Coordinates of C-alpha atoms in Angstrom, one line a residue:
M1 CA 19.0 36.3 20.1
S2 CA 19.9 32.6 19.6
Y3 CA 19.7 30.4 16.6
I4 CA 18.6 26.8 16.9
A5 CA 19.3 24.3 14.1
G6 CA 17.6 21.0 13.5
V7 CA 19.4 18.5 11.3
D8 CA 17.8 15.4 9.8
I9 CA 20.3 12.8 8.5
G10 CA 18.6 10.7 5.9
N11 CA 19.8 7.8 3.8
S12 CA 19.9 10.0 0.7
T13 CA 19.5 13.6 1.9
T14 CA 20.6 15.6 4.9
E15 CA 18.2 18.5 5.7
A16 CA 18.6 21.5 8.0
C17 CA 16.2 24.0 9.5
V18 CA 17.2 27.1 11.5
G19 CA 14.9 29.0 13.8
E20 CA 15.3 32.1 16.0
V21 CA 14.3 31.8 19.7
R22 CA 12.5 35.0 20.7
S23 CA 12.4 36.5 24.2
D24 CA 8.9 35.1 24.8
G25 CA 10.2 31.6 24.1
N26 CA 8.5 31.3 20.7
I27 CA 10.3 30.0 17.6
H28 CA 10.5 32.0 14.4
F29 CA 11.6 29.9 11.5
L30 CA 14.2 31.7 9.3
T31 CA 15.7 29.3 6.8
S32 CA 16.3 25.7 5.6
A33 CA 18.5 23.8 3.2
S34 CA 19.4 20.3 2.1
C35 CA 22.2 18.4 0.4
P36 CA 23.2 14.8 -0.4
T37 CA 24.1 12.7 2.7
T38 CA 27.8 11.8 2.9
G39 CA 28.7 8.3 4.0
T40 CA 26.2 5.7 5.5
K41 CA 23.4 7.2 7.6
G42 CA 24.4 7.3 11.3
T43 CA 28.2 7.3 10.8
V44 CA 30.8 10.0 11.4
A45 CA 31.1 10.6 7.6
N46 CA 27.7 12.3 7.9
T47 CA 29.4 15.4 9.4
H48 CA 30.5 16.8 5.9
A49 CA 26.8 16.9 4.7
I50 CA 25.6 18.4 8.0
K51 CA 28.1 21.2 7.8
S52 CA 27.3 21.8 4.1
A53 CA 23.5 22.0 4.8
L54 CA 24.0 24.3 7.8
K55 CA 26.3 26.6 5.7
Q56 CA 23.8 26.8 2.9
A57 CA 20.9 27.6 5.3
M58 CA 22.8 30.3 7.2
S59 CA 24.1 31.9 4.0
K60 CA 20.5 32.6 3.0
I61 CA 20.1 34.9 6.0
G62 CA 23.6 36.4 5.7
R63 CA 25.0 34.6 8.8
E64 CA 27.7 32.1 9.5
V65 CA 27.4 28.5 11.0
E66 CA 29.3 29.8 14.0
D67 CA 26.3 32.0 14.9
I68 CA 24.2 28.9 15.7
S69 CA 23.8 28.4 19.5
L70 CA 22.6 24.7 19.4
I71 CA 22.5 22.0 16.8
R72 CA 19.9 19.2 17.3
L73 CA 20.4 15.9 15.5
N74 CA 17.9 13.1 14.8
E75 CA 18.6 9.7 16.2
A76 CA 19.7 8.1 12.9
A77 CA 19.3 4.4 12.4
P78 CA 21.1 3.0 9.4
V79 CA 19.1 1.0 6.9
I80 CA 20.7 -1.3 4.3
G81 CA 19.0 -3.0 1.4
D82 CA 20.2 -6.0 -0.5
T83 CA 18.8 -8.7 -2.7
A84 CA 18.4 -12.4 -2.0
M85 CA 17.5 -14.8 -4.7
E86 CA 14.8 -17.4 -4.2
T87 CA 15.7 -20.9 -5.5
L88 CA 18.1 -19.4 -7.9
T89 CA 18.7 -21.9 -10.7
E90 CA 22.0 -21.5 -12.5
T91 CA 21.9 -23.1 -15.9
I92 CA 25.3 -24.3 -17.0
I93 CA 25.9 -25.2 -20.7
T94 CA 28.9 -27.4 -21.6
D95 CA 30.2 -28.2 -25.0
S96 CA 28.1 -25.4 -26.5
S97 CA 25.2 -27.8 -26.2
M98 CA 22.3 -25.2 -26.2
I99 CA 22.2 -21.5 -26.8
G100 CA 19.4 -19.0 -26.7
H101 CA 19.9 -15.6 -28.3
N102 CA 18.1 -12.3 -28.9
P103 CA 20.0 -9.8 -31.1
S104 CA 18.5 -6.4 -31.5
T105 CA 18.7 -6.4 -35.4
P106 CA 18.0 -9.8 -36.9
A107 CA 16.9 -10.1 -40.5
G108 CA 14.5 -12.2 -42.5
A109 CA 11.6 -14.1 -40.9
G110 CA 10.6 -17.7 -40.2
Q111 CA 12.3 -20.9 -38.9
A112 CA 15.3 -22.8 -40.2
V113 CA 16.9 -26.1 -39.2
G114 CA 20.3 -27.3 -40.4
E115 CA 23.9 -28.3 -39.5
I116 CA 26.3 -25.6 -38.5
L117 CA 28.8 -25.0 -41.4
L118 CA 31.6 -22.4 -40.9
I119 CA 31.8 -20.0 -43.9
D120 CA 35.5 -20.9 -44.6
K121 CA 34.5 -24.5 -44.9
L122 CA 31.7 -24.2 -47.5
S123 CA 33.7 -26.4 -49.9
R124 CA 33.0 -29.3 -47.6
G125 CA 29.3 -28.9 -47.8
V126 CA 27.2 -31.8 -49.2
P127 CA 24.5 -30.9 -51.7
G128 CA 21.0 -31.6 -50.4
T129 CA 22.0 -31.3 -46.7
P130 CA 20.4 -28.2 -45.0
Y131 CA 23.1 -25.9 -43.5
I132 CA 23.1 -22.8 -41.3
V133 CA 26.3 -20.9 -42.1
A134 CA 28.3 -19.2 -39.4
A135 CA 30.6 -16.2 -40.3
P136 CA 33.0 -14.3 -38.0
R137 CA 33.4 -10.5 -38.0
T138 CA 36.6 -10.9 -40.1
Y139 CA 34.3 -11.3 -43.1
S140 CA 32.6 -8.0 -44.2
Y141 CA 28.9 -8.1 -45.0
E142 CA 29.7 -7.7 -48.8
E143 CA 32.0 -10.8 -48.6
V144 CA 29.5 -12.8 -46.7
A145 CA 26.7 -12.0 -49.1
A146 CA 28.8 -12.7 -52.1
I147 CA 30.0 -16.1 -50.8
L148 CA 26.5 -17.1 -49.8
N149 CA 25.0 -16.1 -53.2
Q150 CA 27.7 -18.1 -55.0
A151 CA 27.2 -21.2 -52.7
S152 CA 23.4 -21.1 -52.8
D153 CA 23.4 -22.6 -56.3
S154 CA 24.9 -25.9 -55.0
L155 CA 24.2 -25.9 -51.3
N156 CA 20.9 -25.8 -49.3
I157 CA 21.6 -22.8 -47.0
T158 CA 18.6 -22.4 -44.7
G159 CA 20.0 -19.7 -42.3
V160 CA 23.0 -17.6 -41.2
I161 CA 24.7 -16.8 -37.9
L162 CA 26.9 -13.7 -37.8
Q163 CA 29.3 -12.4 -35.2
A164 CA 29.0 -8.8 -36.4
D165 CA 25.9 -6.6 -36.2
E166 CA 25.3 -6.8 -39.9
A167 CA 22.2 -9.1 -40.4
V168 CA 20.2 -6.5 -42.3
L169 CA 23.1 -5.5 -44.5
V170 CA 23.7 -9.1 -45.5
E171 CA 20.1 -9.9 -46.1
N172 CA 19.6 -6.9 -48.4
R173 CA 22.3 -8.5 -50.7
L174 CA 21.1 -12.1 -50.7
R175 CA 19.3 -13.5 -53.7
K176 CA 17.7 -16.2 -51.6
K177 CA 16.2 -14.8 -48.4
V178 CA 16.8 -16.7 -45.2
P179 CA 16.6 -15.9 -41.4
I180 CA 19.8 -14.3 -40.1
I181 CA 20.9 -14.0 -36.5
D182 CA 23.8 -11.6 -35.6
E183 CA 25.7 -10.4 -32.6
V184 CA 26.9 -13.9 -31.5
S185 CA 30.1 -12.7 -29.8
R186 CA 31.7 -16.1 -29.2
I187 CA 31.1 -17.5 -32.6
D188 CA 34.5 -19.2 -32.4
K189 CA 32.9 -21.6 -29.9
L190 CA 30.3 -22.8 -32.4
P191 CA 30.8 -26.5 -33.1
D192 CA 31.0 -27.4 -36.8
G193 CA 28.5 -30.0 -38.1
V194 CA 26.0 -29.9 -35.2
L195 CA 22.2 -29.6 -35.7
S196 CA 20.8 -26.1 -34.9
A197 CA 17.5 -24.2 -35.2
I198 CA 17.0 -20.5 -36.0
E199 CA 13.8 -18.5 -35.6
V200 CA 13.2 -14.8 -36.5
A201 CA 9.7 -13.4 -35.9
L202 CA 8.0 -10.7 -37.9
P203 CA 8.3 -7.1 -36.6
G204 CA 6.0 -6.6 -33.6
Q205 CA 5.8 -10.4 -33.0
T206 CA 7.8 -12.8 -30.8
V207 CA 9.3 -16.3 -31.5
R208 CA 6.8 -19.2 -31.0
M209 CA 8.7 -22.4 -31.6
L210 CA 12.0 -21.7 -29.8
S211 CA 10.2 -20.2 -26.7
N212 CA 8.4 -23.5 -26.3
P213 CA 10.3 -26.6 -25.0
Y214 CA 8.2 -28.8 -27.3
G215 CA 8.8 -26.6 -30.2
I216 CA 12.6 -27.0 -29.7
A217 CA 12.0 -30.8 -29.3
T218 CA 10.1 -30.8 -32.7
L219 CA 12.8 -28.9 -34.6
L220 CA 15.9 -30.7 -33.0
H221 CA 14.3 -34.2 -32.5
L222 CA 14.8 -34.3 -28.7
D223 CA 13.6 -37.0 -26.4
A224 CA 11.6 -36.4 -23.2
E225 CA 14.7 -36.0 -20.9
E226 CA 16.4 -33.6 -23.4
T227 CA 13.2 -31.6 -23.7
R228 CA 13.1 -31.1 -19.9
T229 CA 16.7 -29.8 -19.9
V230 CA 16.0 -27.2 -22.6
T231 CA 13.2 -25.6 -20.5
P232 CA 15.4 -22.9 -19.0
I233 CA 16.5 -21.9 -22.6
A234 CA 12.9 -21.8 -23.8
K235 CA 11.9 -19.7 -20.8
S236 CA 14.8 -17.3 -21.5
L237 CA 13.5 -16.7 -25.0
I238 CA 9.9 -15.8 -24.1
G239 CA 9.1 -12.4 -25.6
K240 CA 12.2 -12.3 -27.9
R241 CA 12.0 -11.5 -31.6
S242 CA 14.8 -13.9 -32.6
A243 CA 16.6 -17.0 -31.3
V244 CA 19.0 -19.8 -32.1
V245 CA 19.3 -23.1 -30.3
L246 CA 22.2 -25.5 -31.0
K247 CA 22.5 -29.2 -30.1
T248 CA 25.7 -31.1 -29.8
P249 CA 25.9 -34.9 -29.4
G250 CA 28.0 -35.0 -26.2
G251 CA 26.8 -31.7 -24.8
N252 CA 24.9 -31.5 -21.6
I253 CA 22.9 -29.0 -19.6
R254 CA 22.7 -29.1 -15.8
E255 CA 21.0 -26.9 -13.3
N256 CA 22.6 -25.9 -10.0
I257 CA 19.9 -25.2 -7.4
L258 CA 21.4 -22.7 -5.0
P259 CA 19.7 -23.0 -1.5
A260 CA 17.7 -19.9 -0.6
G261 CA 17.9 -20.7 3.1
E262 CA 16.0 -20.1 6.3
I263 CA 15.4 -16.8 8.0
Y264 CA 15.5 -17.0 11.8
F265 CA 13.5 -14.5 14.0
D266 CA 14.8 -13.9 17.5
A267 CA 11.6 -12.3 18.7
E268 CA 8.7 -12.1 21.1
N269 CA 7.4 -15.2 19.2
S270 CA 10.6 -16.7 17.8
S271 CA 10.2 -18.6 14.6
S272 CA 11.8 -19.3 11.2
I273 CA 10.7 -19.4 7.6
N274 CA 12.3 -20.5 4.3
L275 CA 13.0 -17.8 1.7
D276 CA 11.3 -20.2 -0.8
E277 CA 8.0 -19.4 0.7
G278 CA 8.0 -16.1 -1.0
A279 CA 7.5 -12.5 0.2
E280 CA 3.9 -12.7 1.4
K281 CA 4.5 -15.5 3.8
I282 CA 7.8 -14.0 4.9
M283 CA 6.0 -10.8 5.8
Q284 CA 3.3 -12.7 7.6
A285 CA 6.1 -14.3 9.7
V286 CA 7.5 -10.9 10.5
A287 CA 4.1 -9.7 11.6
D288 CA 3.5 -12.9 13.7
A289 CA 6.9 -12.6 15.4
G290 CA 5.9 -9.5 17.5
N291 CA 8.7 -7.4 18.8
I292 CA 11.9 -8.5 17.0
Y293 CA 15.3 -8.5 18.8
D294 CA 17.3 -9.8 15.9
I295 CA 17.0 -11.5 12.5
S296 CA 19.6 -13.9 11.1
G297 CA 19.9 -16.4 8.2
Q298 CA 20.9 -20.0 7.7
P299 CA 24.7 -20.3 7.2
N300 CA 26.0 -20.9 3.6
T301 CA 22.7 -20.0 1.9
N302 CA 21.7 -17.0 -0.1
V303 CA 19.8 -15.2 2.7
G304 CA 22.3 -16.3 5.3
N305 CA 25.2 -14.8 3.4
M306 CA 23.2 -11.6 2.7
L307 CA 22.2 -10.9 6.3
T308 CA 25.8 -11.7 7.4
R309 CA 27.2 -9.3 4.8
I310 CA 24.8 -6.6 6.1
K311 CA 25.9 -7.0 9.7
H312 CA 29.6 -7.2 8.7
G313 CA 29.2 -4.0 6.7
M314 CA 27.8 -2.3 9.8
S315 CA 30.5 -3.7 12.1
E316 CA 33.2 -2.1 9.9
L317 CA 31.4 1.3 10.2
D318 CA 31.0 1.0 13.9
Q319 CA 34.5 0.7 15.3
T320 CA 33.3 -0.1 18.8
P321 CA 34.6 -3.5 20.0
N322 CA 31.8 -6.1 20.2
A323 CA 29.3 -3.6 18.7
D324 CA 25.7 -4.6 19.3
I325 CA 24.5 -4.9 15.7
R326 CA 21.1 -6.3 15.2
I327 CA 18.6 -6.5 12.3
T328 CA 15.2 -5.5 13.8
D329 CA 13.0 -5.5 10.7
I330 CA 12.9 -6.6 7.1
L331 CA 10.7 -5.9 4.1
A332 CA 10.6 -8.8 1.6
V333 CA 9.3 -8.2 -1.9
D334 CA 8.9 -10.8 -4.8
T335 CA 10.7 -9.9 -7.9
L336 CA 12.4 -11.3 -11.0
A337 CA 16.1 -11.2 -11.7
P338 CA 17.9 -11.8 -15.0
V339 CA 20.5 -14.5 -14.3
L340 CA 23.4 -15.1 -16.7
I341 CA 23.3 -18.6 -18.2
S342 CA 26.8 -20.0 -17.7
G343 CA 28.4 -21.3 -20.9
A344 CA 26.0 -19.5 -23.3
L345 CA 27.6 -18.0 -26.4
A346 CA 26.3 -14.5 -26.4
G347 CA 25.7 -13.6 -22.7
E348 CA 22.1 -14.9 -22.6
T349 CA 20.1 -14.4 -19.4
C350 CA 17.2 -16.2 -17.9
L351 CA 14.6 -14.5 -15.6
E352 CA 14.5 -16.3 -12.3
K353 CA 12.3 -15.6 -9.3
A354 CA 14.0 -13.6 -6.6
V355 CA 13.2 -12.0 -3.3
G356 CA 14.3 -8.4 -2.6
I357 CA 15.0 -7.6 1.0
A358 CA 15.5 -4.3 2.9
A359 CA 16.9 -4.7 6.4
M360 CA 16.7 -2.4 9.4
V361 CA 20.1 -2.4 11.1
K362 CA 20.4 -1.0 14.6
T363 CA 23.7 -0.3 16.4
Q364 CA 24.6 1.3 19.7
K365 CA 23.9 5.0 20.1
L366 CA 27.6 5.7 20.1
P367 CA 28.0 6.5 16.4
M368 CA 25.5 9.4 16.7
Q369 CA 27.3 10.6 19.8
E370 CA 30.5 10.5 17.8
I371 CA 28.9 12.7 15.1
A372 CA 27.8 15.1 17.8
E373 CA 31.2 15.3 19.4
K374 CA 33.0 15.8 16.1
L375 CA 30.7 18.6 15.1
K376 CA 31.1 20.3 18.5
L377 CA 34.9 20.1 18.1
E378 CA 34.9 21.5 14.5
L379 CA 32.2 24.2 14.9
G380 CA 32.6 25.1 18.5
T381 CA 28.8 24.8 18.9
E382 CA 26.8 22.8 21.3
V383 CA 25.4 19.7 19.6
K384 CA 22.7 17.4 21.0
V385 CA 21.2 14.1 19.8
A386 CA 17.7 15.1 20.4
G387 CA 14.9 12.9 19.1
V388 CA 13.5 9.9 17.3
E389 CA 12.7 10.5 13.6
A390 CA 9.0 9.5 13.7
V391 CA 8.3 11.8 16.7
M392 CA 10.1 14.8 15.2
A393 CA 8.4 14.2 11.8
S394 CA 5.0 14.3 13.5
L395 CA 5.8 17.6 15.1
G396 CA 7.0 19.0 11.8
A397 CA 3.9 17.6 10.0
L398 CA 1.6 19.5 12.3
T399 CA 2.8 22.8 10.8
T400 CA 1.0 21.7 7.5
P401 CA -2.0 24.0 7.0
G402 CA -5.3 22.2 7.5
T403 CA -4.1 19.6 10.0
K404 CA -5.2 19.0 13.5
L405 CA -4.9 16.3 16.2
P406 CA -5.4 13.3 16.1
L407 CA -3.0 13.0 13.2
A408 CA -1.0 10.1 11.5
I409 CA 2.2 10.7 9.5
L410 CA 4.0 8.6 7.0
D411 CA 7.7 9.6 6.6
M412 CA 8.9 7.8 3.5
G413 CA 12.6 8.3 2.9
G414 CA 15.4 6.5 1.1
G415 CA 15.9 3.6 3.5
S416 CA 13.0 3.4 5.9
T417 CA 9.3 4.2 6.3
D418 CA 8.4 5.7 9.6
A419 CA 4.8 6.0 10.9
A420 CA 3.5 7.8 13.9
V421 CA 0.1 8.7 15.3
I422 CA -0.4 11.6 17.7
S423 CA -3.5 11.4 19.8
E424 CA -5.6 14.4 20.9
D425 CA -3.8 14.4 24.3
G426 CA -0.4 14.5 22.5
K427 CA 0.6 10.9 23.0
V428 CA 2.8 9.5 20.2
T429 CA 2.8 5.9 19.0
M430 CA 5.5 5.2 16.4
T431 CA 7.2 2.5 14.3
H432 CA 10.4 2.5 12.3
Q433 CA 10.4 0.0 9.4
A434 CA 12.8 -1.1 6.7
G435 CA 12.1 -0.4 3.0
A436 CA 11.6 2.7 1.0
G437 CA 13.1 4.5 -2.0
E438 CA 16.4 2.6 -2.2
L439 CA 14.6 -0.8 -2.3
V440 CA 12.4 0.6 -5.2
S441 CA 15.5 1.6 -7.1
M442 CA 17.0 -1.8 -6.5
L443 CA 13.9 -3.6 -7.8
I444 CA 13.8 -1.4 -10.9
E445 CA 17.5 -2.0 -11.6
T446 CA 17.2 -5.8 -11.1
E447 CA 14.0 -6.4 -13.1
L448 CA 15.0 -4.3 -16.0
G449 CA 18.6 -5.7 -16.0
L450 CA 20.0 -2.2 -16.1
G451 CA 23.3 -2.8 -14.2
D452 CA 23.2 1.0 -13.4
R453 CA 21.7 2.2 -10.0
H454 CA 21.8 5.8 -11.1
M455 CA 19.6 5.1 -14.1
A456 CA 17.2 3.2 -11.9
E457 CA 17.0 6.2 -9.6
Q458 CA 16.1 8.4 -12.6
I459 CA 13.5 6.0 -13.9
K460 CA 11.9 6.0 -10.4
K461 CA 11.8 9.8 -10.3
Y462 CA 10.5 10.8 -13.8
P463 CA 7.7 10.0 -16.2
L464 CA 8.4 8.5 -19.6
A465 CA 7.8 9.4 -23.2
K466 CA 8.6 7.8 -26.6
V467 CA 10.0 10.3 -29.2
E468 CA 8.1 9.3 -32.4
S469 CA 9.2 12.1 -34.6
L470 CA 11.3 15.3 -34.3
F471 CA 8.2 17.3 -33.5
H472 CA 6.0 15.0 -31.4
M473 CA 6.2 12.3 -28.7
R474 CA 3.8 9.8 -27.1
M475 CA 3.6 10.2 -23.3
E476 CA 3.4 7.1 -21.0
N477 CA -0.3 7.8 -20.5
G478 CA -1.0 7.7 -24.2
Q479 CA -1.3 11.4 -24.7
M480 CA 0.4 12.9 -27.8
T481 CA 2.5 16.0 -27.2
F482 CA 3.7 18.3 -30.1
V483 CA 6.6 20.7 -29.8
D484 CA 7.4 23.9 -31.7
E485 CA 11.1 23.4 -32.0
S486 CA 12.7 20.3 -33.4
I487 CA 13.7 17.6 -30.8
D488 CA 17.4 16.7 -30.7
P489 CA 17.8 13.8 -33.3
R490 CA 19.7 11.8 -30.6
F491 CA 16.3 11.1 -29.0
Y492 CA 14.5 10.1 -32.2
G493 CA 12.8 6.7 -31.8
R494 CA 14.0 6.4 -28.2
V495 CA 12.3 6.1 -24.8
V496 CA 13.2 9.2 -22.7
L497 CA 12.7 10.4 -19.2
L498 CA 11.1 13.8 -18.8
A499 CA 13.5 15.4 -16.3
E500 CA 13.4 19.0 -15.1
N501 CA 16.4 19.9 -17.1
G502 CA 15.5 18.1 -20.4
F503 CA 15.3 14.6 -21.7
I504 CA 17.3 11.6 -20.4
R505 CA 17.7 8.9 -22.9
I506 CA 17.1 5.2 -21.9
E507 CA 20.1 3.5 -23.5
K508 CA 18.8 0.0 -23.2
D509 CA 16.3 -1.1 -25.8
I510 CA 13.3 -1.7 -23.4
P511 CA 9.7 -1.0 -24.4
M512 CA 8.2 2.0 -22.6
E513 CA 5.3 0.0 -21.4
K514 CA 7.5 -2.5 -19.6
I515 CA 9.5 0.2 -17.9
V516 CA 6.3 1.8 -16.7
Q517 CA 4.9 -1.5 -15.4
V518 CA 8.1 -2.4 -13.6
R519 CA 8.3 1.1 -12.0
R520 CA 4.7 1.1 -10.8
D521 CA 4.8 -2.5 -9.5
A522 CA 8.0 -1.7 -7.6
K523 CA 6.5 1.3 -5.9
R524 CA 3.3 -0.6 -5.0
K525 CA 5.3 -3.5 -3.6
V526 CA 7.4 -1.3 -1.4
F527 CA 5.5 1.9 -0.6
V528 CA 1.9 0.8 -0.5
T529 CA 2.8 -2.5 1.3
N530 CA 4.9 -0.6 3.9
A531 CA 2.4 2.2 4.4
F532 CA -0.3 -0.3 5.4
R533 CA 2.1 -2.3 7.5
A534 CA 3.4 0.7 9.3
L535 CA 0.0 2.4 9.9
K536 CA -1.6 -0.8 11.2
K537 CA 1.2 -1.1 13.7
V538 CA 0.5 2.4 15.2
A539 CA -3.3 2.7 14.6
P540 CA -5.5 2.6 17.7
G541 CA -6.5 -1.1 18.1
H542 CA -4.3 -1.8 15.0
D543 CA -7.3 -0.9 12.8
L544 CA -6.9 1.6 10.0
K545 CA -10.5 2.7 10.4
N546 CA -9.4 4.4 13.6
I547 CA -7.2 6.8 11.6
S548 CA -8.8 9.8 10.0
N549 CA -5.9 11.9 8.6
V550 CA -2.6 10.9 7.2
V551 CA 0.1 13.4 6.2
L552 CA 2.8 12.2 3.8
V553 CA 6.3 13.6 4.4
G554 CA 9.9 12.7 3.4
G555 CA 11.6 12.7 0.0
S556 CA 9.4 9.9 -1.5
A557 CA 6.3 12.0 -0.8
E558 CA 7.5 14.4 -3.6
D559 CA 7.2 11.5 -6.1
F560 CA 4.9 12.2 -9.0
E561 CA 2.8 9.0 -8.4
I562 CA 3.3 7.5 -4.9
P563 CA 0.9 9.9 -3.1
E564 CA -1.8 9.1 -5.6
M565 CA -1.2 5.3 -5.2
L566 CA -1.5 5.7 -1.4
M567 CA -4.7 7.8 -1.7
E568 CA -6.2 5.0 -3.9
G569 CA -5.1 2.4 -1.4
F570 CA -6.6 4.3 1.6
A571 CA -9.9 5.1 -0.3
G572 CA -11.8 2.2 1.3
Y573 CA -10.9 3.5 4.8
R574 CA -12.2 7.1 4.4
I575 CA -8.8 8.4 5.3
V576 CA -7.9 12.0 4.3
C577 CA -4.4 11.4 2.8
G578 CA -2.1 13.9 1.0
R579 CA 1.4 15.4 0.8
G580 CA 2.4 17.5 3.7
N581 CA 3.4 21.2 3.3
I582 CA 5.8 21.8 6.2
R583 CA 5.5 25.3 7.6
G584 CA 3.3 26.1 4.6
T585 CA 6.4 26.6 2.5
E586 CA 8.6 23.5 2.3
G587 CA 6.3 20.9 0.7
P588 CA 6.7 17.4 2.3
R589 CA 10.5 17.9 3.0
N590 CA 12.1 19.2 6.2
A591 CA 9.5 17.7 8.6
V592 CA 12.1 16.1 10.9
A593 CA 14.4 19.1 10.9
T594 CA 11.5 21.4 11.7
G595 CA 10.3 19.0 14.4
L596 CA 13.8 19.1 16.1
V597 CA 13.6 22.9 16.3
L598 CA 10.0 22.8 17.6
S599 CA 10.9 20.1 20.2
Y600 CA 13.5 22.5 21.7
A601 CA 10.7 25.0 22.5
G602 CA 8.7 22.2 24.0
E603 CA 11.5 21.1 26.2
R604 CA 12.1 24.6 27.5
S605 CA 8.4 25.1 28.3

């Protein structure tokens, strides 16, 4: 007997399927396995994952990898995602002229206006002049409270700025209650004697005066030009519970507009479009371009640098001289990115409009051939680069119970979305498009300001809950869940992810509702947009009404909400849409690997 293995190299996961070829030529499927992909998809580093997946699969039937007669690999096209910012405005603050701030634990409530007075210079204070006192962390909260209580008899202290995270501790000890802002890390940069304004909102509310340019102008007596320049600061404080804004007489604010740049399409209908136009118009330009040979960007701009960086990254992976590296598709998505305000005193950020882009990078077939040759050398087994992902996924999807021809499949992985339609006579029409799970993770990481791709991946995969006591929690859908055993106190009052192996705590203080909204919006922007785009490209007459059945396969089809989103989206077209169940046992995974084994039987017959 002979064993045939199909191996699907994905951006995130490498999957293997092993079948036995019987004497009558039929395939009997025996085993399957998966493991994380090593290296960039379509490069020689993938061999480690391939061997690992094959070893796992064969061990399940008590056999060795050397027993395999033929290994069939998919034609893997690498997909790289990156972010380009649209009209990114960098706000630079000099001379500590303006600062916006949002500590997590302010104290007191209300607004205060006064001159900055350092705590060690209180003796210089003039009675009747309103002051906001600044205290470095070298002073303990007891010392700060004692000094302020003593000085409040002679000085008009309207507010306090602390370097340490001790606002509540200080306020509890003050005889005269005032708004207090803490966690200003660079308090040594605060200029003495300048006019400043503080605002702390009541719990559950947000600042109103300092998130409004005209409110800042009212408190700090700004003219029209100064009011225009504080707009980025006001914008950065929208939705915050507390804020402080300072004004120095010689300080200034300037904005650097970084050019977003033009995208150039070398295509059937060559054209260009500026990134400023936004994702919707960019995607319309992609559709109007027809067959795309290559995509590039305007030199020395955001998008030009990004696309050049992607191509350069691939050229380093493909060691062939003069490698033919082309970007044949992009998916653009509108998003928001927190941008650090240069010169701010506490690391303030301002949300700026951005465009997230996933790019489909194609190289010569040589890297896949190198993988095949290396495997053949190391395993002593025949290895063949056998088929295109979309076709193989279609063959695998047909093993789902309840399916028949004609059939459409959506293969949603980490880097790309493949779509194919198999007609009743077996003809396959397919497309291979940029943008899938990795772009969703990137959008979640960017919009929530996580700075942690792994946490973004976890947020994408699992539903959320808020632990409201040690015995109950509120789910993201509003449902209350009670537990018999006490929840670990580390999770009390925190937003958590409901993973298979227990809770994962969200370290950043972000409301559950915002995380849910960002996660769902990211999935709709990428998966729903790309599903319609891909299926329209392969549908007979480019009309979705000519498709009756869609099977969802790939890692992203296992997601707890994406299939439902797509079913809702397709509802108006009377399309039967659902997760595949490959071979009736594998769920939506293993479609391409299964198709590679099936195609072997087809080639023989």
